[in-house]
mmCIF file of C-alpha atoms in Angstrom:
data_model
loop_
_atom_site.group_PDB
_atom_site.id
_atom_site.type_symbol
_atom_site.label_atom_id
_atom_site.label_comp_id
_atom_site.label_asym_id
_atom_site.label_seq_id
_atom_site.Cartn_x
_atom_site.Cartn_y
_atom_site.Cartn_z
ATOM 1 C CA MET L 1 -0.900 28.065 13.523
ATOM 2 C CA GLY L 2 1.419 28.646 10.628
ATOM 3 C CA ASN L 3 4.808 27.306 9.877
ATOM 4 C CA ALA L 4 6.996 26.973 12.945
ATOM 5 C CA SER L 5 10.325 26.817 11.164
ATOM 6 C CA ASP L 6 11.149 30.282 12.476
ATOM 7 C CA LEU L 7 10.219 29.305 16.029
ATOM 8 C CA PHE L 8 11.904 25.917 16.363
ATOM 9 C CA VAL L 9 15.533 26.538 15.491
ATOM 10 C CA SER L 10 18.269 24.028 16.247
ATOM 11 C CA ASN L 11 20.424 24.776 19.258
ATOM 12 C CA ILE L 12 23.295 22.528 18.255
ATOM 13 C CA SER L 13 25.824 22.884 15.444
ATOM 14 C CA LYS L 14 25.073 22.014 11.826
ATOM 15 C CA GLU L 15 27.713 19.281 11.933
ATOM 16 C CA ASN L 16 26.021 17.605 14.894
ATOM 17 C CA ASP L 17 22.623 17.943 13.237
ATOM 18 C CA PHE L 18 23.968 16.327 10.070
ATOM 19 C CA LEU L 19 25.454 13.516 12.151
ATOM 20 C CA MET L 20 22.118 12.991 13.927
ATOM 21 C CA GLY L 21 20.267 12.917 10.615
ATOM 22 C CA SER L 22 22.683 10.326 9.247
ATOM 23 C CA ILE L 23 22.349 8.141 12.342
ATOM 24 C CA TYR L 24 18.562 8.434 12.263
ATOM 25 C CA THR L 25 18.576 7.393 8.603
ATOM 26 C CA ILE L 26 20.598 4.259 9.393
ATOM 27 C CA PHE L 27 18.421 3.445 12.410
ATOM 28 C CA GLY L 28 15.254 3.984 10.393
ATOM 29 C CA VAL L 29 16.270 1.665 7.562
ATOM 30 C CA LEU L 30 17.504 -1.074 9.906
ATOM 31 C CA SER L 31 14.432 -0.817 12.123
ATOM 32 C CA LEU L 32 12.075 -0.896 9.152
ATOM 33 C CA LEU L 33 13.754 -3.977 7.714
ATOM 34 C CA GLY L 34 14.250 -5.792 11.019
ATOM 35 C CA ASN L 35 10.782 -5.258 12.457
ATOM 36 C CA GLY L 36 9.153 -5.816 9.074
ATOM 37 C CA ILE L 37 10.916 -9.161 8.666
ATOM 38 C CA LEU L 38 10.081 -10.154 12.246
ATOM 39 C CA LEU L 39 6.391 -9.409 11.714
ATOM 40 C CA PHE L 40 6.438 -11.305 8.403
ATOM 41 C CA VAL L 41 7.980 -14.360 10.077
ATOM 42 C CA ALA L 42 5.487 -14.132 12.942
ATOM 43 C CA TYR L 43 2.622 -13.942 10.456
ATOM 44 C CA ARG L 44 3.859 -17.005 8.589
ATOM 45 C CA LYS L 45 4.177 -19.026 11.808
ATOM 46 C CA LYS L 46 1.032 -17.558 13.351
ATOM 47 C CA PRO L 47 -0.585 -20.936 14.220
ATOM 48 C CA SER L 48 2.471 -22.008 16.228
ATOM 49 C CA LEU L 49 3.064 -18.754 18.128
ATOM 50 C CA LYS L 50 3.330 -19.217 21.885
ATOM 51 C CA PRO L 51 1.320 -16.837 24.097
ATOM 52 C CA ALA L 52 4.504 -15.208 25.394
ATOM 53 C CA GLU L 53 5.578 -14.487 21.810
ATOM 54 C CA PHE L 54 2.496 -12.305 21.356
ATOM 55 C CA PHE L 55 4.328 -9.656 23.362
ATOM 56 C CA ILE L 56 7.350 -9.931 21.073
ATOM 57 C CA VAL L 57 5.075 -9.278 18.097
ATOM 58 C CA ASN L 58 3.428 -6.368 19.923
ATOM 59 C CA LEU L 59 6.836 -4.926 20.773
ATOM 60 C CA SER L 60 7.798 -5.125 17.129
ATOM 61 C CA ILE L 61 4.551 -3.338 16.161
ATOM 62 C CA SER L 62 5.251 -0.489 18.589
ATOM 63 C CA ASP L 63 8.871 -0.214 17.387
ATOM 64 C CA LEU L 64 7.702 -0.134 13.779
ATOM 65 C CA GLY L 65 5.102 2.501 14.687
ATOM 66 C CA MET L 66 7.785 4.690 16.243
ATOM 67 C CA THR L 67 9.995 4.235 13.188
ATOM 68 C CA MET L 68 7.268 5.175 10.704
ATOM 69 C CA THR L 69 5.935 8.183 12.617
ATOM 70 C CA LEU L 70 9.059 9.778 14.102
ATOM 71 C CA PHE L 71 11.936 9.141 11.714
ATOM 72 C CA PRO L 72 10.321 10.699 8.582
ATOM 73 C CA LEU L 73 9.960 13.955 10.552
ATOM 74 C CA ALA L 74 13.206 13.871 12.523
ATOM 75 C CA ILE L 75 15.522 13.052 9.603
ATOM 76 C CA PRO L 76 14.721 16.015 7.305
ATOM 77 C CA SER L 77 14.586 18.404 10.276
ATOM 78 C CA SER L 78 18.050 17.333 11.383
ATOM 79 C CA PHE L 79 19.485 17.814 7.897
ATOM 80 C CA ALA L 80 17.730 21.199 7.596
ATOM 81 C CA HIS L 81 19.111 22.341 10.985
ATOM 82 C CA LYS L 82 15.602 23.342 12.156
ATOM 83 C CA TRP L 83 12.126 21.923 12.754
ATOM 84 C CA LEU L 84 10.457 21.988 9.343
ATOM 85 C CA PHE L 85 6.853 21.509 10.407
ATOM 86 C CA ASP L 86 4.144 23.371 12.310
ATOM 87 C CA GLU L 87 3.120 23.205 15.960
ATOM 88 C CA ILE L 88 0.327 20.677 15.365
ATOM 89 C CA THR L 89 2.856 18.308 13.791
ATOM 90 C CA CYS L 90 5.074 18.933 16.799
ATOM 91 C CA GLN L 91 2.243 17.802 19.090
ATOM 92 C CA TYR L 92 1.663 14.753 16.881
ATOM 93 C CA TYR L 93 5.385 13.881 16.932
ATOM 94 C CA ALA L 94 5.597 14.143 20.714
ATOM 95 C CA PHE L 95 2.394 12.144 21.239
ATOM 96 C CA CYS L 96 3.601 9.295 18.999
ATOM 97 C CA GLY L 97 7.013 9.254 20.657
ATOM 98 C CA VAL L 98 5.528 8.980 24.156
ATOM 99 C CA LEU L 99 2.827 6.495 23.091
ATOM 100 C CA PHE L 100 5.114 4.011 21.341
ATOM 101 C CA GLY L 101 7.910 4.423 23.883
ATOM 102 C CA LEU L 102 5.624 3.755 26.853
ATOM 103 C CA CYS L 103 3.943 0.910 24.985
ATOM 104 C CA SER L 104 7.293 -0.790 24.447
ATOM 105 C CA LEU L 105 8.351 -0.423 28.083
ATOM 106 C CA THR L 106 4.957 -1.571 29.426
ATOM 107 C CA ASN L 107 5.004 -4.472 26.985
ATOM 108 C CA LEU L 108 8.396 -5.613 28.279
ATOM 109 C CA THR L 109 7.104 -5.310 31.839
ATOM 110 C CA VAL L 110 4.156 -7.604 31.114
ATOM 111 C CA LEU L 111 6.449 -10.008 29.236
ATOM 112 C CA SER L 112 8.773 -10.299 32.224
ATOM 113 C CA SER L 113 5.794 -10.978 34.514
ATOM 114 C CA VAL L 114 4.468 -13.694 32.183
ATOM 115 C CA CYS L 115 7.900 -15.325 31.983
ATOM 116 C CA CYS L 116 8.117 -15.248 35.783
ATOM 117 C CA LEU L 117 4.676 -16.846 36.046
ATOM 118 C CA LYS L 118 5.588 -19.630 33.616
ATOM 119 C CA VAL L 119 8.956 -20.446 35.152
ATOM 120 C CA CYS L 120 8.360 -19.854 38.848
ATOM 121 C CA TYR L 121 4.710 -20.906 39.041
ATOM 122 C CA PRO L 122 4.225 -23.427 36.196
ATOM 123 C CA HIS L 123 0.913 -24.664 37.636
ATOM 124 C CA TYR L 124 -0.587 -21.254 36.866
ATOM 125 C CA GLY L 125 1.729 -20.389 33.996
ATOM 126 C CA ASN L 126 0.641 -23.397 31.932
ATOM 127 C CA LYS L 127 -2.906 -22.058 32.032
ATOM 128 C CA PHE L 128 -1.808 -18.822 30.377
ATOM 129 C CA SER L 129 -3.445 -18.878 26.931
ATOM 130 C CA SER L 130 -3.497 -16.797 23.771
ATOM 131 C CA SER L 131 -6.712 -15.083 24.869
ATOM 132 C CA HIS L 132 -4.991 -13.949 28.072
ATOM 133 C CA ALA L 133 -2.092 -12.608 26.021
ATOM 134 C CA CYS L 134 -4.418 -10.666 23.705
ATOM 135 C CA PHE L 135 -6.205 -9.161 26.706
ATOM 136 C CA LEU L 136 -2.900 -8.005 28.193
ATOM 137 C CA VAL L 137 -1.747 -6.574 24.857
ATOM 138 C CA VAL L 138 -4.876 -4.407 24.740
ATOM 139 C CA GLY L 139 -4.209 -3.360 28.332
ATOM 140 C CA VAL L 140 -0.652 -2.347 27.404
ATOM 141 C CA TRP L 141 -1.893 0.004 24.685
ATOM 142 C CA CYS L 142 -4.557 1.512 26.949
ATOM 143 C CA TYR L 143 -2.033 2.144 29.719
ATOM 144 C CA ALA L 144 0.380 3.860 27.324
ATOM 145 C CA PHE L 145 -2.401 5.898 25.715
ATOM 146 C CA ILE L 146 -3.524 7.346 29.064
ATOM 147 C CA PHE L 147 -0.122 8.889 29.772
ATOM 148 C CA ALA L 148 0.500 9.890 26.141
ATOM 149 C CA ALA L 149 -2.845 11.713 25.952
ATOM 150 C CA GLY L 150 -2.267 13.558 29.252
ATOM 151 C CA PRO L 151 -0.476 16.598 27.749
ATOM 152 C CA LEU L 152 -3.176 16.857 25.071
ATOM 153 C CA ALA L 153 -5.707 17.224 27.906
ATOM 154 C CA GLN L 154 -3.587 19.929 29.598
ATOM 155 C CA TRP L 155 -2.084 17.486 32.121
ATOM 156 C CA GLY L 156 1.504 18.311 31.300
ATOM 157 C CA ARG L 157 2.566 19.829 28.014
ATOM 158 C CA TYR L 158 4.308 18.957 24.751
ATOM 159 C CA SER L 159 6.925 21.313 23.313
ATOM 160 C CA PRO L 160 10.085 21.328 21.176
ATOM 161 C CA GLU L 161 13.090 19.413 22.453
ATOM 162 C CA PRO L 162 15.877 21.592 23.886
ATOM 163 C CA TYR L 163 18.048 20.808 20.845
ATOM 164 C CA GLY L 164 15.321 22.168 18.539
ATOM 165 C CA THR L 165 14.762 19.592 15.762
ATOM 166 C CA ALA L 166 12.223 17.325 17.494
ATOM 167 C CA CYS L 167 9.402 17.506 20.042
ATOM 168 C CA CYS L 168 8.622 15.774 23.315
ATOM 169 C CA ILE L 169 7.357 16.549 26.826
ATOM 170 C CA ASP L 170 8.061 20.053 28.094
ATOM 171 C CA TRP L 171 10.616 19.245 30.784
ATOM 172 C CA LYS L 172 10.949 22.807 32.074
ATOM 173 C CA ALA L 173 7.189 23.237 32.731
ATOM 174 C CA PRO L 174 7.399 21.657 36.238
ATOM 175 C CA ASN L 175 9.466 24.660 37.327
ATOM 176 C CA THR L 176 6.450 26.934 36.903
ATOM 177 C CA GLU L 177 3.332 24.704 36.754
ATOM 178 C CA LEU L 178 2.128 22.416 39.525
ATOM 179 C CA LEU L 179 -0.029 20.344 37.169
ATOM 180 C CA ALA L 180 2.941 19.740 34.893
ATOM 181 C CA MET L 181 4.974 18.731 37.941
ATOM 182 C CA SER L 182 2.352 16.124 38.905
ATOM 183 C CA TYR L 183 2.417 14.717 35.375
ATOM 184 C CA ILE L 184 6.205 14.405 35.312
ATOM 185 C CA VAL L 185 6.230 12.750 38.768
ATOM 186 C CA SER L 186 3.488 10.300 37.762
ATOM 187 C CA LEU L 187 5.271 9.557 34.484
ATOM 188 C CA PHE L 188 8.553 8.918 36.242
ATOM 189 C CA LEU L 189 6.997 6.673 38.893
ATOM 190 C CA PHE L 190 4.427 4.660 36.931
ATOM 191 C CA CYS L 191 6.118 4.580 33.530
ATOM 192 C CA TYR L 192 9.755 4.144 34.518
ATOM 193 C CA MET L 193 10.436 3.231 38.140
ATOM 194 C CA VAL L 194 7.572 0.759 38.609
ATOM 195 C CA PRO L 195 8.129 -1.044 35.254
ATOM 196 C CA CYS L 196 11.876 -1.261 35.843
ATOM 197 C CA THR L 197 11.298 -2.618 39.357
ATOM 198 C CA ILE L 198 8.845 -5.255 38.105
ATOM 199 C CA ILE L 199 11.247 -6.308 35.351
ATOM 200 C CA PHE L 200 14.164 -6.520 37.774
ATOM 201 C CA VAL L 201 12.240 -8.471 40.442
ATOM 202 C CA SER L 202 10.708 -10.838 37.873
ATOM 203 C CA TYR L 203 14.038 -11.855 36.426
ATOM 204 C CA ILE L 204 15.589 -12.178 39.880
ATOM 205 C CA PHE L 205 12.848 -14.694 40.774
ATOM 206 C CA ILE L 206 13.402 -16.481 37.466
ATOM 207 C CA PHE L 207 17.141 -16.667 38.046
ATOM 208 C CA LEU L 208 16.708 -18.094 41.541
ATOM 209 C CA THR L 209 14.136 -20.647 40.366
ATOM 210 C CA VAL L 210 16.234 -21.812 37.410
ATOM 211 C CA ARG L 211 19.369 -22.102 39.524
ATOM 212 C CA GLY L 212 17.527 -24.066 42.207
ATOM 213 C CA SER L 213 16.067 -26.579 39.758
ATOM 214 C CA ARG L 214 19.010 -26.899 37.366
ATOM 215 C CA GLN L 215 20.310 -30.150 38.835
ATOM 216 C CA ALA L 216 16.880 -31.760 38.797
ATOM 217 C CA VAL L 217 16.346 -30.730 35.178
ATOM 218 C CA GLN L 218 19.720 -32.150 34.106
ATOM 219 C CA GLN L 219 18.890 -35.549 35.595
ATOM 220 C CA HIS L 220 15.672 -36.022 33.639
ATOM 221 C CA VAL L 221 15.346 -36.025 29.871
ATOM 222 C CA SER L 222 11.686 -35.882 29.000
ATOM 223 C CA PRO L 223 9.181 -33.855 26.963
ATOM 224 C CA GLN L 224 8.708 -31.668 30.015
ATOM 225 C CA ASN L 225 12.436 -30.968 29.954
ATOM 226 C CA LYS L 226 12.126 -29.792 26.343
ATOM 227 C CA THR L 227 9.319 -27.459 27.382
ATOM 228 C CA THR L 228 11.487 -26.133 30.215
ATOM 229 C CA ASN L 229 14.331 -25.501 27.771
ATOM 230 C CA ALA L 230 11.962 -23.595 25.483
ATOM 231 C CA HIS L 231 10.792 -21.452 28.399
ATOM 232 C CA ASN L 232 14.392 -20.820 29.430
ATOM 233 C CA LEU L 233 15.248 -19.684 25.904
ATOM 234 C CA ILE L 234 12.327 -17.245 25.848
ATOM 235 C CA VAL L 235 13.431 -15.927 29.244
ATOM 236 C CA LYS L 236 17.026 -15.396 28.086
ATOM 237 C CA LEU L 237 15.945 -13.580 24.961
ATOM 238 C CA SER L 238 13.455 -11.483 26.930
ATOM 239 C CA VAL L 239 16.199 -10.496 29.345
ATOM 240 C CA ALA L 240 18.388 -9.456 26.418
ATOM 241 C CA VAL L 241 15.619 -7.316 24.911
ATOM 242 C CA CYS L 242 14.794 -5.719 28.275
ATOM 243 C CA ILE L 243 18.419 -4.884 28.994
ATOM 244 C CA GLY L 244 18.820 -3.367 25.540
ATOM 245 C CA PHE L 245 15.663 -1.299 25.905
ATOM 246 C CA LEU L 246 16.501 -0.026 29.386
ATOM 247 C CA VAL L 247 20.064 0.826 28.395
ATOM 248 C CA ALA L 248 18.675 2.756 25.423
ATOM 249 C CA TRP L 249 16.091 4.765 27.386
ATOM 250 C CA SER L 250 17.894 5.278 30.714
ATOM 251 C CA PRO L 251 20.127 8.143 29.466
ATOM 252 C CA TYR L 252 17.058 10.049 28.283
ATOM 253 C CA ALA L 253 15.272 9.420 31.590
ATOM 254 C CA VAL L 254 18.281 10.721 33.556
ATOM 255 C CA VAL L 255 18.623 13.864 31.419
ATOM 256 C CA ALA L 256 14.865 14.497 31.553
ATOM 257 C CA MET L 257 14.777 14.241 35.359
ATOM 258 C CA TRP L 258 17.790 16.530 35.548
ATOM 259 C CA ALA L 259 15.934 19.110 33.463
ATOM 260 C CA ALA L 260 12.603 18.694 35.281
ATOM 261 C CA PHE L 261 13.836 18.799 38.883
ATOM 262 C CA GLY L 262 17.098 20.687 38.483
ATOM 263 C CA ASP L 263 18.225 23.838 36.761
ATOM 264 C CA PHE L 264 16.890 23.500 33.215
ATOM 265 C CA GLY L 265 19.209 26.207 31.906
ATOM 266 C CA ARG L 266 22.290 24.227 32.894
ATOM 267 C CA VAL L 267 21.329 21.124 30.859
ATOM 268 C CA PRO L 268 23.294 21.179 27.564
ATOM 269 C CA PRO L 269 21.058 20.739 24.490
ATOM 270 C CA MET L 270 23.547 18.205 23.159
ATOM 271 C CA SER L 271 22.800 16.008 26.186
ATOM 272 C CA PHE L 272 19.182 15.718 25.079
ATOM 273 C CA ALA L 273 20.291 15.101 21.477
ATOM 274 C CA LEU L 274 22.599 12.221 22.436
ATOM 275 C CA ALA L 275 19.992 10.769 24.797
ATOM 276 C CA ALA L 276 17.399 10.907 22.004
ATOM 277 C CA ILE L 277 19.740 8.978 19.703
ATOM 278 C CA PHE L 278 20.160 6.258 22.322
ATOM 279 C CA ALA L 279 16.403 6.127 22.901
ATOM 280 C CA LYS L 280 15.598 5.693 19.199
ATOM 281 C CA SER L 281 18.139 2.868 18.927
ATOM 282 C CA SER L 282 15.743 0.774 21.056
ATOM 283 C CA THR L 283 13.759 -0.018 17.891
ATOM 284 C CA LEU L 284 16.651 -2.182 16.662
ATOM 285 C CA TYR L 285 17.133 -4.567 19.580
ATOM 286 C CA ASN L 286 13.976 -6.660 19.442
ATOM 287 C CA PRO L 287 14.308 -7.909 15.836
ATOM 288 C CA MET L 288 18.062 -8.263 16.195
ATOM 289 C CA VAL L 289 17.784 -10.515 19.249
ATOM 290 C CA TYR L 290 14.881 -12.665 18.090
ATOM 291 C CA LEU L 291 15.809 -13.098 14.421
ATOM 292 C CA VAL L 292 19.430 -13.917 15.223
ATOM 293 C CA PHE L 293 19.193 -15.945 18.423
ATOM 294 C CA LYS L 294 15.738 -17.548 18.501
ATOM 295 C CA PRO L 295 15.926 -20.877 16.617
ATOM 296 C CA ASN L 296 12.310 -21.196 15.474
ATOM 297 C CA PHE L 297 12.192 -17.595 14.200
ATOM 298 C CA ARG L 298 15.526 -18.093 12.440
ATOM 299 C CA LYS L 299 14.442 -21.399 10.868
ATOM 300 C CA SER L 300 11.160 -19.872 9.695
ATOM 301 C CA LEU L 301 13.047 -16.976 8.127
ATOM 302 C CA CYS L 302 15.472 -19.327 6.342
ATOM 303 C CA ARG L 303 12.612 -21.515 5.127
ATOM 304 C CA ASP L 304 10.661 -18.538 3.769
ATOM 305 C CA ALA L 305 13.784 -17.144 2.108
ATOM 306 C CA ALA L 306 14.514 -20.519 0.479
ATOM 307 C CA GLN L 307 10.936 -20.756 -0.765
ATOM 308 C CA CYS L 308 11.108 -17.277 -2.291
ATOM 309 C CA ARG L 309 14.417 -18.171 -3.926
ATOM 310 C CA ARG L 310 12.954 -21.346 -5.423
ATOM 311 C CA GLN L 311 9.949 -19.458 -6.766
ATOM 312 C CA LEU L 312 12.215 -16.793 -8.259
ATOM 313 C CA CYS L 313 14.426 -19.459 -9.846
ATOM 314 C CA SER L 314 11.393 -21.248 -11.262
ATOM 315 C CA CYS L 315 10.085 -17.973 -12.685
ATOM 316 C CA LEU L 316 13.431 -17.151 -14.283
ATOM 317 C CA CYS L 317 13.730 -20.651 -15.787
ATOM 318 C CA SER L 318 10.230 -20.523 -17.257
ATOM 319 C CA CYS L 319 10.552 -16.979 -18.597
ATOM 320 C CA GLU L 320 14.048 -17.275 -20.092
ATOM 321 C CA PRO L 321 13.961 -17.823 -23.895
ATOM 322 C CA ARG L 322 15.409 -21.089 -25.138
ATOM 323 C CA SER L 323 17.649 -20.990 -28.220
ATOM 324 C CA PRO L 324 17.217 -23.772 -30.798
ATOM 325 C CA GLU L 325 21.009 -24.266 -30.966
ATOM 326 C CA ARG L 326 21.316 -25.232 -27.302
ATOM 327 C CA GLY L 327 18.017 -27.082 -27.145
ATOM 328 C CA SER L 328 15.448 -27.491 -24.431
ATOM 329 C CA CYS L 329 13.937 -30.171 -22.268
ATOM 330 C CA ASN L 330 10.416 -31.048 -23.224
ATOM 331 C CA ARG L 331 8.635 -32.793 -20.381
ATOM 332 C CA SER L 332 5.626 -33.862 -22.355
ATOM 333 C CA GLN L 333 4.868 -37.548 -22.789
ATOM 334 C CA HIS L 334 5.555 -37.506 -26.588
ATOM 335 C CA ASN L 335 8.904 -35.716 -26.476
ATOM 336 C CA LYS L 336 10.327 -36.923 -23.190
ATOM 337 C CA ASP L 337 13.143 -38.825 -24.930
ATOM 338 C CA THR L 338 14.373 -35.928 -27.060
ATOM 339 C CA CYS L 339 16.836 -33.236 -26.119
ATOM 340 C CA SER L 340 18.139 -31.265 -29.042
ATOM 341 C CA SER L 341 21.416 -30.260 -27.469
ATOM 342 C CA GLY L 342 22.754 -33.814 -27.397
ATOM 343 C CA ARG L 343 22.790 -36.887 -25.204
ATOM 344 C CA LEU L 344 25.058 -38.099 -22.486
ATOM 345 C CA SER L 345 26.816 -41.427 -22.877
ATOM 346 C CA ASN L 346 24.288 -43.129 -20.616
ATOM 347 C CA GLY L 347 21.518 -42.331 -23.115
ATOM 348 C CA LEU L 348 19.803 -39.681 -20.974
ATOM 349 C CA PRO L 349 18.893 -36.309 -22.495
ATOM 350 C CA GLU L 350 21.035 -33.368 -21.514
ATOM 351 C CA CYS L 351 19.365 -30.060 -20.610
ATOM 352 C CA HIS L 352 21.556 -26.982 -20.884
ATOM 353 C CA GLN L 353 19.182 -24.116 -20.351
ATOM 354 C CA ALA L 354 16.968 -25.028 -17.411
ATOM 355 C CA CYS L 355 19.298 -27.402 -15.582
ATOM 356 C CA ARG L 356 22.189 -25.034 -15.377
ATOM 357 C CA HIS L 357 20.208 -22.215 -13.751
ATOM 358 C CA CYS L 358 17.730 -24.201 -11.735
ATOM 359 C CA PRO L 359 18.763 -27.370 -9.865
ATOM 360 C CA GLU L 360 15.107 -28.306 -9.387
ATOM 361 C CA ALA L 361 14.611 -28.398 -13.150
ATOM 362 C CA ALA L 362 17.633 -30.652 -13.511
ATOM 363 C CA ALA L 363 15.903 -33.316 -11.458
ATOM 364 C CA GLY L 364 13.195 -33.507 -14.104
ATOM 365 C CA CYS L 365 15.667 -33.793 -16.977
ATOM 366 C CA LEU L 366 17.958 -36.452 -15.519
ATOM 367 C CA ALA L 367 16.668 -39.736 -14.257
ATOM 368 C CA THR L 368 19.828 -40.482 -12.257
ATOM 369 C CA PRO L 369 22.112 -38.224 -10.245
ATOM 370 C CA GLN L 370 25.193 -39.761 -11.904
ATOM 371 C CA ARG L 371 26.180 -38.302 -15.290
ATOM 372 C CA THR L 372 29.020 -39.761 -17.364
ATOM 373 C CA ALA L 373 31.040 -38.527 -20.314
ATOM 374 C CA ARG L 374 32.940 -40.430 -23.018
ATOM 375 C CA ILE L 375 36.474 -39.001 -23.285
ATOM 376 C CA MET L 376 38.528 -39.503 -26.425
ATOM 377 C CA THR L 377 42.265 -39.964 -25.863
ATOM 378 C CA GLY L 378 43.984 -40.513 -29.176
ATOM 379 C CA SER L 379 42.291 -43.504 -30.806
ATOM 380 C CA THR L 380 40.844 -44.828 -27.578
ATOM 381 C CA HIS L 381 38.052 -43.629 -25.417
ATOM 382 C CA SER L 382 37.010 -44.132 -21.835
ATOM 383 C CA GLU L 383 33.876 -43.351 -19.825
ATOM 384 C CA VAL L 384 34.182 -41.337 -16.611
ATOM 385 C CA ALA L 385 31.705 -39.583 -14.292
ATOM 386 C CA VAL L 386 31.184 -35.903 -15.019
ATOM 387 C CA SER L 387 31.678 -35.126 -11.335
ATOM 388 C CA GLN L 388 35.263 -36.428 -11.618
ATOM 389 C CA LEU L 389 36.188 -33.908 -14.324
ATOM 390 C CA SER L 390 37.940 -30.648 -13.483
ATOM 391 C CA ASN L 391 35.763 -27.604 -12.839
ATOM 392 C CA GLU L 392 36.843 -25.991 -16.139
ATOM 393 C CA PHE L 393 36.174 -29.195 -18.107
ATOM 394 C CA GLN L 394 32.800 -29.619 -16.419
ATOM 395 C CA SER L 395 31.881 -26.073 -17.402
ATOM 396 C CA ASP L 396 32.831 -26.656 -21.030
ATOM 397 C CA PHE L 397 31.084 -30.010 -21.138
ATOM 398 C CA LEU L 398 27.868 -28.843 -19.487
#
């Protein structure tokens, strides 16, 4: 179809396009790091993942998919002040945006229903297993794919955004096409109103159930109480993610309905641009909430980071050359009593090179945690612990 750079020209100022490109760049980097770390932590703690956390992982996958497919196209187009790619790429961009956006919203809807089942109906909720979660995850993707593939099958239509540097659903088509009108109505009802209603009703039931049983829970401290607390934490974090997602996408939904059922010519292109920025910020909320506020995810992340740091330290200690003047610690059976840099007053070998840079290596060089030094004062000397010396004296001594 040829290059569409002459057809898709930006309808907002160059300054606003540059600002959008800068914001998209920041969002893209943060989303890539946040969702990547969240998926890494989930992979490391895979055996202990709860069924409800499967939806958190799936949400992170859809957010990462949106980041990797949309941002590399939107960022250069914003900086160039026009759509840089052809019409087929425009269709691809719009399809991926709708697919991953609907997948995220549907995923949050199922998550709220599962949380409601576990909290309000624990007899049935406790039977919810990982296989059930996997089945629902597949259903989420199928549901989103049906509506995302509609415009490709001529049910609705994809076209450039009104601001010109991205693509999405053609919101002005309902003014002239009945089939496009039916698609927009179905999309609004089944992919926005119904999910939002289910989310709202689910958390209302959860709130009423938790408030009604709070006194009973406080009076009993038992393993079941710990399980209840864990469920409550998942519910609170799920509410936070849902609120963030809905706040991010609601401006775009309002502007889109205004364009579809009102006078499209009166909708400012900058309104769509600002709404698109809010919508793309939804990829940041899930990793931010779960990595910062969920204890087991945070502990897993800290543990993995500490392990990587220890491995890096061990690698640096083993690869760093050891000078003969400062000596080295030989851990072999024949040379375990020698340390060429000198000995402490307690007769233990001192290790300069490895022990200074790697605390774990120091444990192998020193048999006791207490190190002493013999201090000469005039003609007399006294023995004191190294830890009692000043920081500057410790540095010179060690």
